[in-house]
Every structure is written in C-alpha cells, then in structure tokens.
Amino acid sequence: MILAVSSLKPPHPRYRGRFAPSPTGPLHAGSLASALGSWLDARANQGAWLVRIEDLDVPRCITGMDQRILAQLQACGLTWDEEVIWQSQRLSAYQNALETLYKDRQIYPCTCSRQQITSALSSQGKLRARNQEQVYPGTCRNGHVWQAQLPKESSASAWRLAIKHDQQVRFTDAEFGLLEQNLNGDVGDFVLRRADGIFAYQLAVVVDDARQGITHIVRGADLLNNTGRQIYLQGVLGYSTPQYRHLPLVLDPHGEKLSKQTRATEVNTASDAAVLDALQAAALHLGLSGLSDLQGQTIAEWLLQATHAWTDRTRQISRTQN
Ligand code: GLU
Ligand code: ZN
C-alpha cells in the first residue's frame, strides 16, 4: 500500500527551477535554448519555474531589455509561476550576506589593481595565458584590521571571500556527470563585491537561489566554471546546494559561443510560425528527438510534445551515466 502511494508522487514534489537572464541583450538562439531546457525540466518534473532578472551589473545592462526578454519568453509560451524578481531590488539581502560573512571573518577588502595582481603572480611564476582567469595571489588576505561591523565606507576596495585551505569541490552535474574543481588552485579568493560597489554575480546568484528555494538549476555550460564557487559559497552561508544541469552551448559558425558580443540575432517572435521555428531549432540543439512536423500545431501543443521528448532525453542521459 505504502509503495503504491509513493509511486504516485511526482518525481520532485518540491521542484523549483529558474531562468536568470541578464538584461544585456534580447533572447537569442543560445539563451532561448537555456530558457527552454530549464522550462521543460521544470514542467517534466511538475515543478515551479521562476524568472529572475539579473540586472546588477548596471554598466552592461540595457534599459528596457528586461521587459523585452519577458515579452519574448511569453511569446514562446515559456510562462513563469511566481512574480519575477529583479536583483537591483534586492541589494539589502546581498549586503546582509556580506555582513554575515564579515562577522565570521570570511571576507576581506582588497585594493589590488589588475596590474598589481598580474605582477604579484608573475613574481611567483604563476602567470596564466591571456584568456584564462588569474588566480588571486592572496596579497590583501592578512592586512585587514577587523572591526565589529563591516566598515560602511569601504569605497574603492573589493571584498573577497577567503577560501579555506585545500578546497576541492565535487558535484554531479546531470549532463556532465561527476566534476571537481580545486578552488584554491583554479580560482582563488574570488570577489563578492566589486570595488565599484556592485555586488558580484557569485554572491547574488547564491543568495537568490537560496531565497527562492531553487532546487534545480538548468543553465548553459558557459556557466559551469562558476558552479564550484557557488557550491562553496552555499556551504559557507549554510544554504543547501541545488542540483545542476549544464546544457550544451549554441555555437556560431566559427565555433564561438553566441552572445551579444558575437552579434547573435534576436529570437524572432513576430508570429506563431516564427516562434515555432525558433523553438524547434532550440529543441534540436538540445537533442530532443521525435518532435513531429510543426504544421498545424499551436505553441502550447508543441511545448507539451517537447516536454515528453525532454523526459525521454533526460532518461537516456542518466542511463548513459550509470
Ligand atoms: N545571469 C546569468 C547570465 O545571464 C545567468 C545566471 C545563472 O543562470 O546562474 O549569464
Ligand atoms: Zn588585494
């Protein structure tokens, strides 16, 4: 009896997923594929799907792009279940997290310029290739005179998280399997608030995923390198770690990731036919098979079909991993 009842339960009774676009440009083929993958995963698990606008990096954000993205999602039938949140409205939450970390002496101010970091690294023989992130050498780690509270006017200094010794983060990604990253050797003490006062993506994403009770993160593989940092920070802040699934990236004909910089074109939502074309392309990219001809289908019908195809896809992937 008990078995029968539990087998009727949805696979994740409390599944909460999210899509977290930065309003730096409209949805393009790449971000649509991420949005679709994350939406389908939530629907296939009878979960909730949330949208969060990551608009902290003001210099990179474009006015009106948040509404543009939301309208595009809506036109694609990718509806959300709770009110959209804007990170720019949540600064006090990030500040509180920073205060907590300060009281625990887990963060410290850093005034190093890029050039100072480079020369400190080169004197240690640890300089990296141009396109690789430099690992912060820890120059400012021990120089701080601790106060009872996070200093109010800490202008012109960035705040870095002091990574404990020998932090090897391991996690199982639903697409990539078991992964690990040595935070000390690979990233070093990373920034949680920039010298210009802007809260860093790593801090905001972790605080918000926890606040919104996110259990499943489905996003592009371009973000994979951030996951170790985020899992570590979740641990430091006492939050639980969601499950991660990083989706294959859509590349342009030159093998580059699609982005605003590579002039990726905006998803065309001018008609239902155009939307179906864009969705079908995203689905093919995600490796969804068995999606029949678009002829005569509504967007809602197509999405239902795609949800079934997604379930098959995830089953196949987890079978190949076991
Ligand atoms: N806002 C980030 C981006 O657009 C995504 C954050 C995330 O999904 O964790 O690249
Ligand atoms: Zn420094």
Tab-separated table of C-alpha atoms and ligand atoms in Angstrom:
chain	number	residue	atom	x	y	z
A	1	MET	CA	0.000	0.000	0.000
A	2	ILE	CA	2.640	2.477	1.037
A	3	LEU	CA	4.611	1.641	-2.073
A	4	ALA	CA	1.640	2.287	-4.304
A	5	VAL	CA	1.008	5.700	-2.787
A	6	SER	CA	4.608	6.851	-3.015
A	7	SER	CA	4.894	5.699	-6.601
A	8	LEU	CA	2.083	8.103	-7.477
A	9	LYS	CA	4.043	11.069	-6.205
A	10	PRO	CA	5.591	13.332	-8.813
A	11	PRO	CA	9.345	12.778	-9.167
A	12	HIS	CA	10.144	16.067	-7.418
A	13	PRO	CA	7.227	17.266	-5.353
A	14	ARG	CA	9.138	20.395	-4.469
A	15	TYR	CA	10.995	21.044	-7.701
A	16	ARG	CA	11.744	24.741	-8.148
A	17	GLY	CA	13.681	25.817	-11.196
A	18	ARG	CA	14.553	29.212	-12.600
A	19	PHE	CA	15.792	31.161	-15.581
A	20	ALA	CA	18.002	34.109	-14.668
A	21	PRO	CA	18.768	36.281	-17.689
A	22	SER	CA	20.913	39.394	-17.541
A	23	PRO	CA	19.201	42.232	-19.437
A	24	THR	CA	22.267	42.916	-21.558
A	25	GLY	CA	20.580	41.944	-24.813
A	26	PRO	CA	17.444	40.241	-26.107
A	27	LEU	CA	16.981	36.469	-26.130
A	28	HIS	CA	18.980	34.845	-28.923
A	29	ALA	CA	19.181	31.231	-30.068
A	30	GLY	CA	21.572	30.400	-27.216
A	31	SER	CA	19.634	31.936	-24.350
A	32	LEU	CA	16.375	30.590	-25.771
A	33	ALA	CA	17.819	27.058	-25.664
A	34	SER	CA	18.763	27.553	-21.988
A	35	ALA	CA	15.358	29.005	-21.159
A	36	LEU	CA	13.592	26.169	-22.973
A	37	GLY	CA	15.721	23.453	-21.331
A	38	SER	CA	15.107	24.871	-17.886
A	39	TRP	CA	11.361	25.340	-18.518
A	40	LEU	CA	10.970	21.817	-19.917
A	41	ASP	CA	12.841	20.309	-16.977
A	42	ALA	CA	10.514	22.094	-14.544
A	43	ARG	CA	7.404	21.057	-16.458
A	44	ALA	CA	8.580	17.449	-16.897
A	45	ASN	CA	9.000	17.309	-13.104
A	46	GLN	CA	5.694	19.058	-12.342
A	47	GLY	CA	7.755	21.794	-10.746
A	48	ALA	CA	7.617	25.545	-10.484
A	49	TRP	CA	9.588	27.723	-12.895
A	50	LEU	CA	10.719	31.177	-11.830
A	51	VAL	CA	12.265	34.068	-13.698
A	52	ARG	CA	14.807	36.383	-12.120
A	53	ILE	CA	16.289	39.394	-13.854
A	54	GLU	CA	19.997	39.690	-13.050
A	55	ASP	CA	20.447	43.417	-13.501
A	56	LEU	CA	23.210	44.195	-11.004
A	57	ASP	CA	25.955	44.924	-13.486
A	58	VAL	CA	24.452	48.280	-14.399
A	59	PRO	CA	27.102	49.300	-16.952
A	60	ARG	CA	26.305	46.180	-19.003
A	61	CYS	CA	22.510	46.322	-18.696
A	62	ILE	CA	20.371	47.923	-21.382
A	63	THR	CA	17.267	49.847	-20.394
A	64	GLY	CA	14.073	48.082	-21.408
A	65	MET	CA	15.796	44.778	-22.140
A	66	ASP	CA	14.193	43.119	-19.097
A	67	GLN	CA	10.719	43.775	-20.499
A	68	ARG	CA	11.857	42.713	-23.945
A	69	ILE	CA	13.110	39.352	-22.620
A	70	LEU	CA	9.934	38.789	-20.602
A	71	ALA	CA	7.814	39.516	-23.677
A	72	GLN	CA	9.908	37.091	-25.722
A	73	LEU	CA	9.517	34.335	-23.111
A	74	GLN	CA	5.797	34.938	-23.039
A	75	ALA	CA	5.540	34.846	-26.831
A	76	CYS	CA	7.345	31.485	-26.736
A	77	GLY	CA	4.845	30.120	-24.225
A	78	LEU	CA	7.538	29.866	-21.540
A	79	THR	CA	5.334	31.062	-18.725
A	80	TRP	CA	6.519	31.505	-15.143
A	81	ASP	CA	4.782	30.601	-11.915
A	82	GLU	CA	5.668	33.346	-9.468
A	83	GLU	CA	6.385	37.041	-9.586
A	84	VAL	CA	9.526	37.973	-11.442
A	85	ILE	CA	12.238	39.385	-9.218
A	86	TRP	CA	14.866	41.969	-10.118
A	87	GLN	CA	18.230	41.725	-8.420
A	88	SER	CA	18.501	45.517	-8.367
A	89	GLN	CA	15.640	45.450	-5.819
A	90	ARG	CA	17.465	43.063	-3.509
A	91	LEU	CA	20.609	44.931	-2.538
A	92	SER	CA	19.899	44.739	1.195
A	93	ALA	CA	19.808	40.920	1.020
A	94	TYR	CA	23.279	40.863	-0.544
A	95	GLN	CA	24.531	43.407	1.975
A	96	ASN	CA	23.222	41.231	4.827
A	97	ALA	CA	25.024	38.190	3.446
A	98	LEU	CA	28.205	40.228	3.202
A	99	GLU	CA	27.805	41.414	6.830
A	100	THR	CA	27.355	37.833	7.998
A	101	LEU	CA	30.493	36.774	6.183
A	102	TYR	CA	32.385	39.744	7.599
A	103	LYS	CA	31.413	38.883	11.181
A	104	ASP	CA	32.700	35.369	10.502
A	105	ARG	CA	35.920	36.844	9.081
A	106	GLN	CA	35.340	35.050	5.835
A	107	ILE	CA	35.781	38.101	3.596
A	108	TYR	CA	38.433	40.770	3.408
A	109	PRO	CA	38.891	44.014	1.494
A	110	CYS	CA	41.255	44.086	-1.463
A	111	THR	CA	42.579	47.142	-3.226
A	112	CYS	CA	44.807	45.374	-5.747
A	113	SER	CA	44.623	46.648	-9.291
A	114	ARG	CA	44.605	44.178	-12.151
A	115	GLN	CA	48.179	45.125	-12.830
A	116	GLN	CA	49.259	44.531	-9.231
A	117	ILE	CA	47.695	41.084	-9.346
A	118	THR	CA	49.477	40.299	-12.586
A	119	SER	CA	52.858	41.375	-11.286
A	120	ALA	CA	52.391	39.525	-7.967
A	121	LEU	CA	51.588	36.394	-9.961
A	122	SER	CA	54.458	36.788	-12.362
A	123	SER	CA	56.924	37.209	-9.485
A	124	GLN	CA	55.591	33.863	-8.207
A	125	GLY	CA	55.913	32.367	-11.684
A	126	LYS	CA	52.145	31.776	-11.788
A	127	LEU	CA	51.043	33.899	-14.711
A	128	ARG	CA	48.324	32.406	-16.876
A	129	ALA	CA	47.541	32.619	-20.546
A	130	ARG	CA	45.758	35.778	-21.635
A	131	ASN	CA	42.295	34.254	-21.881
A	132	GLN	CA	42.495	32.402	-18.575
A	133	GLU	CA	41.272	33.893	-15.342
A	134	GLN	CA	44.074	34.863	-12.992
A	135	VAL	CA	44.050	33.215	-9.593
A	136	TYR	CA	44.174	35.935	-6.940
A	137	PRO	CA	47.508	35.523	-5.117
A	138	GLY	CA	46.071	36.477	-1.704
A	139	THR	CA	48.041	39.703	-1.347
A	140	CYS	CA	45.482	41.511	0.860
A	141	ARG	CA	44.375	38.481	2.817
A	142	ASN	CA	46.101	39.258	6.088
A	143	GLY	CA	46.225	43.020	6.025
A	144	HIS	CA	42.791	43.850	7.386
A	145	VAL	CA	42.194	45.338	10.817
A	146	TRP	CA	38.947	43.700	11.881
A	147	GLN	CA	36.094	45.803	13.196
A	148	ALA	CA	32.852	44.814	14.873
A	149	GLN	CA	30.822	45.589	11.742
A	150	LEU	CA	31.513	45.605	8.044
A	151	PRO	CA	33.100	49.039	7.515
A	152	LYS	CA	30.470	51.323	5.969
A	153	GLU	CA	32.644	53.357	3.703
A	154	SER	CA	34.837	50.719	2.284
A	155	SER	CA	34.874	52.505	-1.029
A	156	ALA	CA	37.417	51.599	-3.661
A	157	SER	CA	38.063	48.197	-2.179
A	158	ALA	CA	36.668	44.961	-3.460
A	159	TRP	CA	35.598	42.293	-0.967
A	160	ARG	CA	36.969	38.799	-1.477
A	161	LEU	CA	35.954	35.505	0.044
A	162	ALA	CA	38.844	33.820	1.875
A	163	ILE	CA	38.780	30.274	0.528
A	164	LYS	CA	39.811	27.762	3.164
A	165	HIS	CA	42.855	25.664	2.549
A	166	ASP	CA	42.607	22.778	0.088
A	167	GLN	CA	39.020	23.152	-1.109
A	168	GLN	CA	38.239	20.513	-3.658
A	169	VAL	CA	34.587	20.914	-4.685
A	170	ARG	CA	32.924	17.833	-6.160
A	171	PHE	CA	29.462	17.680	-7.622
A	172	THR	CA	27.458	15.597	-10.038
A	173	ASP	CA	26.120	17.512	-12.987
A	174	ALA	CA	23.072	15.890	-14.567
A	175	GLU	CA	24.628	16.238	-18.053
A	176	PHE	CA	28.365	16.082	-17.429
A	177	GLY	CA	28.472	13.605	-14.562
A	178	LEU	CA	30.925	13.846	-11.690
A	179	LEU	CA	33.029	17.004	-11.781
A	180	GLU	CA	35.530	18.531	-9.441
A	181	GLN	CA	37.392	21.755	-9.097
A	182	ASN	CA	40.165	22.815	-6.793
A	183	LEU	CA	39.090	26.277	-5.739
A	184	ASN	CA	42.452	27.331	-4.341
A	185	GLY	CA	44.389	26.380	-7.433
A	186	ASP	CA	41.741	27.203	-10.013
A	187	VAL	CA	40.097	30.418	-8.848
A	188	GLY	CA	41.489	31.642	-5.547
A	189	ASP	CA	39.747	34.145	-3.268
A	190	PHE	CA	37.007	35.473	-5.515
A	191	VAL	CA	35.242	38.816	-5.373
A	192	LEU	CA	31.818	39.134	-3.737
A	193	ARG	CA	31.548	42.890	-4.026
A	194	ARG	CA	33.434	44.821	-6.629
A	195	ALA	CA	35.450	47.940	-5.940
A	196	ASP	CA	32.780	49.976	-7.770
A	197	GLY	CA	30.294	48.839	-5.115
A	198	ILE	CA	28.449	46.395	-7.366
A	199	PHE	CA	27.644	43.035	-5.793
A	200	ALA	CA	29.256	40.237	-7.762
A	201	TYR	CA	27.224	37.692	-9.691
A	202	GLN	CA	28.567	34.842	-7.498
A	203	LEU	CA	27.139	36.356	-4.321
A	204	ALA	CA	23.809	37.484	-5.748
A	205	VAL	CA	23.095	34.218	-7.542
A	206	VAL	CA	23.747	32.150	-4.417
A	207	VAL	CA	21.703	34.407	-2.127
A	208	ASP	CA	18.779	34.488	-4.562
A	209	ASP	CA	18.758	30.794	-5.428
A	210	ALA	CA	18.558	30.096	-1.685
A	211	ARG	CA	15.950	32.794	-1.025
A	212	GLN	CA	13.764	31.500	-3.858
A	213	GLY	CA	14.167	27.909	-2.700
A	214	ILE	CA	15.610	26.786	-6.035
A	215	THR	CA	16.184	23.024	-6.104
A	216	HIS	CA	17.229	22.553	-9.748
A	217	ILE	CA	19.449	24.811	-11.820
A	218	VAL	CA	19.413	24.199	-15.557
A	219	ARG	CA	21.599	26.650	-17.478
A	220	GLY	CA	24.193	26.943	-20.221
A	221	ALA	CA	27.539	25.165	-19.965
A	222	ASP	CA	29.272	28.559	-20.185
A	223	LEU	CA	28.401	28.900	-16.502
A	224	LEU	CA	29.875	25.540	-15.492
A	225	ASN	CA	33.100	27.101	-14.316
A	226	ASN	CA	31.166	29.164	-11.727
A	227	THR	CA	29.426	26.217	-10.130
A	228	GLY	CA	32.286	25.190	-7.826
A	229	ARG	CA	32.430	28.709	-6.403
A	230	GLN	CA	28.686	28.806	-5.929
A	231	ILE	CA	28.568	25.444	-4.159
A	232	TYR	CA	31.385	26.532	-1.872
A	233	LEU	CA	29.642	29.800	-1.040
A	234	GLN	CA	26.374	27.957	-0.377
A	235	GLY	CA	28.264	25.882	2.185
A	236	VAL	CA	29.819	28.914	3.849
A	237	LEU	CA	26.431	30.641	4.108
A	238	GLY	CA	24.713	27.491	5.359
A	239	TYR	CA	22.455	27.107	2.326
A	240	SER	CA	21.620	23.825	0.666
A	241	THR	CA	23.021	23.012	-2.764
A	242	PRO	CA	20.620	22.587	-5.678
A	243	GLN	CA	21.080	20.027	-8.423
A	244	TYR	CA	22.838	21.301	-11.522
A	245	ARG	CA	22.366	20.530	-15.185
A	246	HIS	CA	24.514	22.441	-17.659
A	247	LEU	CA	23.246	22.449	-21.220
A	248	PRO	CA	25.354	22.317	-24.381
A	249	LEU	CA	26.065	25.749	-25.808
A	250	VAL	CA	24.809	27.006	-29.120
A	251	LEU	CA	27.851	27.971	-31.167
A	252	ASP	CA	28.070	30.275	-34.150
A	253	PRO	CA	29.544	29.041	-37.448
A	254	HIS	CA	33.027	29.923	-36.153
A	255	GLY	CA	32.600	27.742	-33.106
A	256	GLU	CA	32.171	30.721	-30.789
A	257	LYS	CA	29.534	30.963	-28.097
A	258	LEU	CA	26.560	33.071	-29.182
A	259	SER	CA	26.387	36.296	-27.291
A	260	LYS	CA	25.654	39.934	-27.748
A	261	GLN	CA	29.350	40.428	-28.483
A	262	THR	CA	29.185	37.978	-31.374
A	263	ARG	CA	26.089	39.844	-32.620
A	264	ALA	CA	23.744	36.935	-32.064
A	265	THR	CA	20.422	37.781	-33.631
A	266	GLU	CA	17.325	38.262	-31.570
A	267	VAL	CA	14.756	35.447	-31.440
A	268	ASN	CA	12.006	36.354	-33.889
A	269	THR	CA	8.643	36.340	-32.131
A	270	ALA	CA	6.737	38.260	-34.802
A	271	SER	CA	4.355	35.366	-35.499
A	272	ASP	CA	3.499	31.980	-34.031
A	273	ALA	CA	5.152	30.344	-37.037
A	274	ALA	CA	8.387	32.217	-36.336
A	275	VAL	CA	8.211	31.238	-32.658
A	276	LEU	CA	7.681	27.581	-33.546
A	277	ASP	CA	10.688	27.702	-35.847
A	278	ALA	CA	12.835	29.174	-33.077
A	279	LEU	CA	11.582	26.641	-30.534
A	280	GLN	CA	12.160	23.768	-32.926
A	281	ALA	CA	15.734	24.930	-33.563
A	282	ALA	CA	16.341	25.199	-29.799
A	283	ALA	CA	14.899	21.721	-29.270
A	284	LEU	CA	17.090	20.204	-31.973
A	285	HIS	CA	20.069	21.854	-30.386
A	286	LEU	CA	19.139	20.328	-27.029
A	287	GLY	CA	18.975	16.935	-28.717
A	288	LEU	CA	15.235	16.431	-28.416
A	289	SER	CA	14.098	13.816	-30.843
A	290	GLY	CA	10.781	12.642	-32.163
A	291	LEU	CA	9.254	16.087	-32.434
A	292	SER	CA	6.842	15.870	-35.307
A	293	ASP	CA	6.256	18.334	-38.088
A	294	LEU	CA	5.306	21.820	-36.952
A	295	GLN	CA	2.389	22.007	-39.392
A	296	GLY	CA	-0.851	22.970	-37.718
A	297	GLN	CA	0.449	22.831	-34.146
A	298	THR	CA	-0.113	25.529	-31.585
A	299	ILE	CA	2.805	26.636	-29.406
A	300	ALA	CA	1.155	25.003	-26.392
A	301	GLU	CA	0.794	21.690	-28.255
A	302	TRP	CA	4.397	21.829	-29.366
A	303	LEU	CA	5.583	22.532	-25.794
A	304	LEU	CA	3.624	19.583	-24.462
A	305	GLN	CA	5.219	17.342	-27.044
A	306	ALA	CA	8.624	18.762	-26.217
A	307	THR	CA	8.064	18.094	-22.507
A	308	HIS	CA	7.628	14.381	-23.282
A	309	ALA	CA	10.689	14.444	-25.518
A	310	TRP	CA	12.621	16.102	-22.686
A	311	THR	CA	11.665	13.305	-20.293
A	312	ASP	CA	12.999	10.758	-22.800
A	313	ARG	CA	16.165	12.749	-23.245
A	314	THR	CA	16.924	13.011	-19.527
A	315	ARG	CA	16.259	9.275	-19.100
A	316	GLN	CA	18.727	8.495	-21.846
A	317	ILE	CA	21.368	10.771	-20.390
A	318	SER	CA	21.063	9.359	-16.900
A	319	ARG	CA	21.193	5.825	-18.348
A	320	THR	CA	24.463	6.548	-20.113
A	321	GLN	CA	25.878	7.960	-16.875
A	322	ASN	CA	25.041	4.941	-14.730
B	1	GLU	N1	22.570	35.952	-15.354
B	1	GLU	C1	23.451	34.925	-15.825
B	1	GLU	C2	23.622	35.030	-17.320
B	1	GLU	O1	22.740	35.537	-17.973
B	1	GLU	C3	22.932	33.526	-15.569
B	1	GLU	C4	22.979	33.156	-14.166
B	1	GLU	C5	22.651	31.720	-13.879
B	1	GLU	O2	21.856	31.091	-14.585
B	1	GLU	O3	23.172	31.243	-12.888
B	1	GLU	O4	24.637	34.606	-17.818
B	2	ZN	ZN	44.393	42.720	-2.942
